[in-house]
Amino acid sequence: QLQLLLSLLEHMVANGIIPARMVCESLLCHEKLHYQEADFWVESFHLIRKIIGGVDYKGVREIMKGCCEKAQTLPSQLNGSAMPQMKALEVVLEYIFDRNACLLPGYFIANEIQKAYPEGKNWPHWKLANLLSSFVDGFRDTAQMVTIIGHSSMRPVVEHSGYADHVINPWKLDPTTLKFSLKGNLPYEKALLEPQTKLLRYVLEQPYSR
């Protein structure tokens, strides 16, 4: 009966009777979507994997969040009875992360991961840690391209004469946090994300700063 019901839902989505996003979100919110309900869990994620291609990118982002939330409900010690549930969920996330599938822009995925799990801690489940961290790490080259190598160790030349904005901007600090004003939520080097107190002290010590 379960497979018949889900196949009917898949057929209705394929024929445009009901939207794919509604089905996916309804399944993720269903009270029976618990890992102990193994058949319902596995078949539900199988259906989500089949129809998620018809969901817009905003919906895919919400589905990704929902999958991560459901991963938190899985036991940390996965035995044989819980592995199929984890695998079914993992397959959906892998498909969302597949750049060739074009379900969600890669930067959006990396941004959501870093917002939800800053500094690579408290992953939704250890089994997904490598998948999530590897995706974010894929943007490290991009982060390096838009930053100055060794920036946190450099010091500007402080003079009384003015400079053009493009010269000053790299040294601007957030007045509240004393951190560099970095654009985008990319995996920047840790030193660039820390308060630049040494830089501020250096500038204040210069004669032209007095």
Short mmCIF file of C-alpha atoms in Angstrom, two decimals, residues 22-158:
data_model
loop_
_atom_site.label_atom_id
_atom_site.label_comp_id
_atom_site.label_asym_id
_atom_site.label_seq_id
_atom_site.Cartn_x
_atom_site.Cartn_y
_atom_site.Cartn_z
CA MET A 22 4.60 20.30 -1.92
CA VAL A 23 5.08 16.54 -1.95
CA CYS A 24 8.71 16.75 -0.79
CA GLU A 25 7.97 19.16 2.04
CA SER A 26 4.90 17.20 3.13
CA LEU A 27 6.95 14.01 3.36
CA LEU A 28 9.72 15.71 5.32
CA CYS A 29 7.18 17.11 7.79
CA HIS A 30 5.16 13.90 8.10
CA GLU A 31 4.89 12.56 11.63
CA LYS A 32 5.72 9.04 10.45
CA LEU A 33 9.03 10.12 8.93
CA HIS A 34 11.05 8.62 11.75
CA TYR A 35 13.99 6.29 11.28
CA GLN A 36 12.19 3.59 13.26
CA GLU A 37 9.52 3.60 10.53
CA ALA A 38 12.12 2.18 8.18
CA ASP A 39 9.94 1.44 5.14
CA PHE A 40 8.21 4.82 5.16
CA TRP A 41 11.52 6.64 5.67
CA VAL A 42 13.37 4.86 2.86
CA GLU A 43 10.53 5.00 0.35
CA SER A 44 9.87 8.67 1.12
CA PHE A 45 13.45 9.68 0.46
CA HIS A 46 13.49 7.55 -2.67
CA LEU A 47 10.48 9.51 -3.93
CA ILE A 48 12.06 12.84 -2.99
CA ARG A 49 15.14 11.84 -4.98
CA LYS A 50 12.98 11.05 -8.01
CA ILE A 51 10.92 14.24 -8.07
CA ILE A 52 13.23 16.89 -6.61
CA GLY A 53 14.32 17.84 -10.12
CA GLY A 54 10.96 19.55 -10.52
CA VAL A 55 11.48 21.82 -7.50
CA ASP A 56 12.74 25.40 -7.84
CA TYR A 57 16.05 26.29 -6.22
CA LYS A 58 14.44 27.95 -3.20
CA GLY A 59 12.45 24.81 -2.55
CA VAL A 60 15.56 22.65 -2.96
CA ARG A 61 17.30 24.78 -0.35
CA GLU A 62 14.48 24.14 2.12
CA ILE A 63 14.53 20.43 1.32
CA MET A 64 18.28 20.36 1.94
CA LYS A 65 17.72 21.95 5.35
CA GLY A 66 14.96 19.45 6.07
CA CYS A 67 17.25 16.55 5.20
CA CYS A 68 19.92 17.85 7.57
CA GLU A 69 17.34 18.23 10.33
CA LYS A 70 16.18 14.66 9.79
CA ALA A 71 19.77 13.45 9.88
CA GLN A 72 20.00 14.77 13.43
CA THR A 73 17.26 12.34 14.46
CA LEU A 74 19.27 9.32 13.37
CA PRO A 75 21.26 7.53 16.10
CA SER A 76 24.95 8.38 16.25
CA GLN A 77 25.81 4.70 16.35
CA LEU A 78 24.37 3.29 13.17
CA ASN A 79 23.62 -0.40 13.28
CA GLY A 80 22.50 -2.56 10.41
CA SER A 81 18.85 -1.68 10.86
CA ALA A 82 19.45 2.08 10.54
CA MET A 83 21.98 2.11 7.70
CA PRO A 84 19.36 1.94 4.88
CA GLN A 85 17.66 5.03 6.32
CA MET A 86 20.92 6.95 6.40
CA LYS A 87 21.81 5.84 2.89
CA ALA A 88 18.44 6.93 1.49
CA LEU A 89 18.86 10.40 3.04
CA GLU A 90 22.48 10.63 1.96
CA VAL A 91 21.58 9.86 -1.66
CA VAL A 92 19.20 12.84 -1.71
CA LEU A 93 21.86 15.20 -0.34
CA GLU A 94 24.46 13.88 -2.77
CA TYR A 95 22.07 14.60 -5.63
CA ILE A 96 21.45 18.14 -4.37
CA PHE A 97 25.21 18.68 -4.09
CA ASP A 98 25.84 17.32 -7.60
CA ARG A 99 26.84 20.37 -9.64
CA ASN A 100 25.84 18.63 -12.86
CA ALA A 101 22.28 18.24 -11.57
CA CYS A 102 21.95 22.05 -11.30
CA LEU A 103 19.36 21.84 -8.52
CA LEU A 104 20.88 24.57 -6.36
CA PRO A 105 23.78 26.98 -6.98
CA GLY A 106 26.91 25.69 -5.28
CA TYR A 107 27.54 28.94 -3.44
CA PHE A 108 24.07 28.76 -1.88
CA ILE A 109 24.83 25.27 -0.60
CA ALA A 110 28.18 26.30 0.87
CA ASN A 111 26.60 29.39 2.40
CA GLU A 112 23.84 27.39 4.10
CA ILE A 113 26.31 24.82 5.42
CA GLN A 114 28.57 27.48 6.91
CA LYS A 115 25.66 29.36 8.46
CA ALA A 116 24.23 26.23 10.05
CA TYR A 117 27.55 24.64 11.05
CA PRO A 118 30.13 27.41 11.56
CA GLU A 119 33.77 26.39 11.87
CA GLY A 120 32.86 22.89 10.72
CA LYS A 121 31.41 21.86 14.06
CA ASN A 122 28.22 20.15 15.22
CA TRP A 123 27.47 18.42 11.93
CA PRO A 124 23.92 17.04 11.67
CA HIS A 125 25.42 13.54 11.72
CA TRP A 126 28.99 12.29 11.62
CA LYS A 127 28.15 10.17 8.56
CA LEU A 128 27.48 13.37 6.59
CA ALA A 129 30.49 15.30 7.88
CA ASN A 130 32.75 14.39 4.96
CA LEU A 131 30.08 15.19 2.37
CA LEU A 132 29.35 18.63 3.84
CA SER A 133 32.92 19.62 4.68
CA SER A 134 34.26 18.50 1.29
CA PHE A 135 31.70 20.63 -0.50
CA VAL A 136 32.66 23.72 1.49
CA ASP A 137 36.36 22.99 1.00
CA GLY A 138 35.73 23.10 -2.73
CA PHE A 139 35.36 26.88 -2.38
CA ARG A 140 38.72 27.46 -0.67
CA ASP A 141 40.43 28.24 -3.97
CA THR A 142 37.71 30.79 -4.70
CA ALA A 143 38.20 32.37 -1.28
CA GLN A 144 41.94 32.61 -1.91
CA MET A 145 41.37 34.26 -5.28
CA VAL A 146 39.41 37.14 -3.74
CA THR A 147 41.75 37.75 -0.80
CA ILE A 148 45.34 38.84 -0.35
CA ILE A 149 47.67 36.02 0.63
CA GLY A 150 49.14 36.74 4.05
CA HIS A 151 46.89 39.77 4.47
CA SER A 152 46.60 39.39 8.24
CA SER A 153 50.41 39.60 8.58
CA MET A 154 50.84 42.66 6.34
CA ARG A 155 50.91 46.25 7.52
CA PRO A 156 50.00 49.36 5.50
CA VAL A 157 52.20 52.41 4.99
CA VAL A 158 50.59 55.19 7.04
#
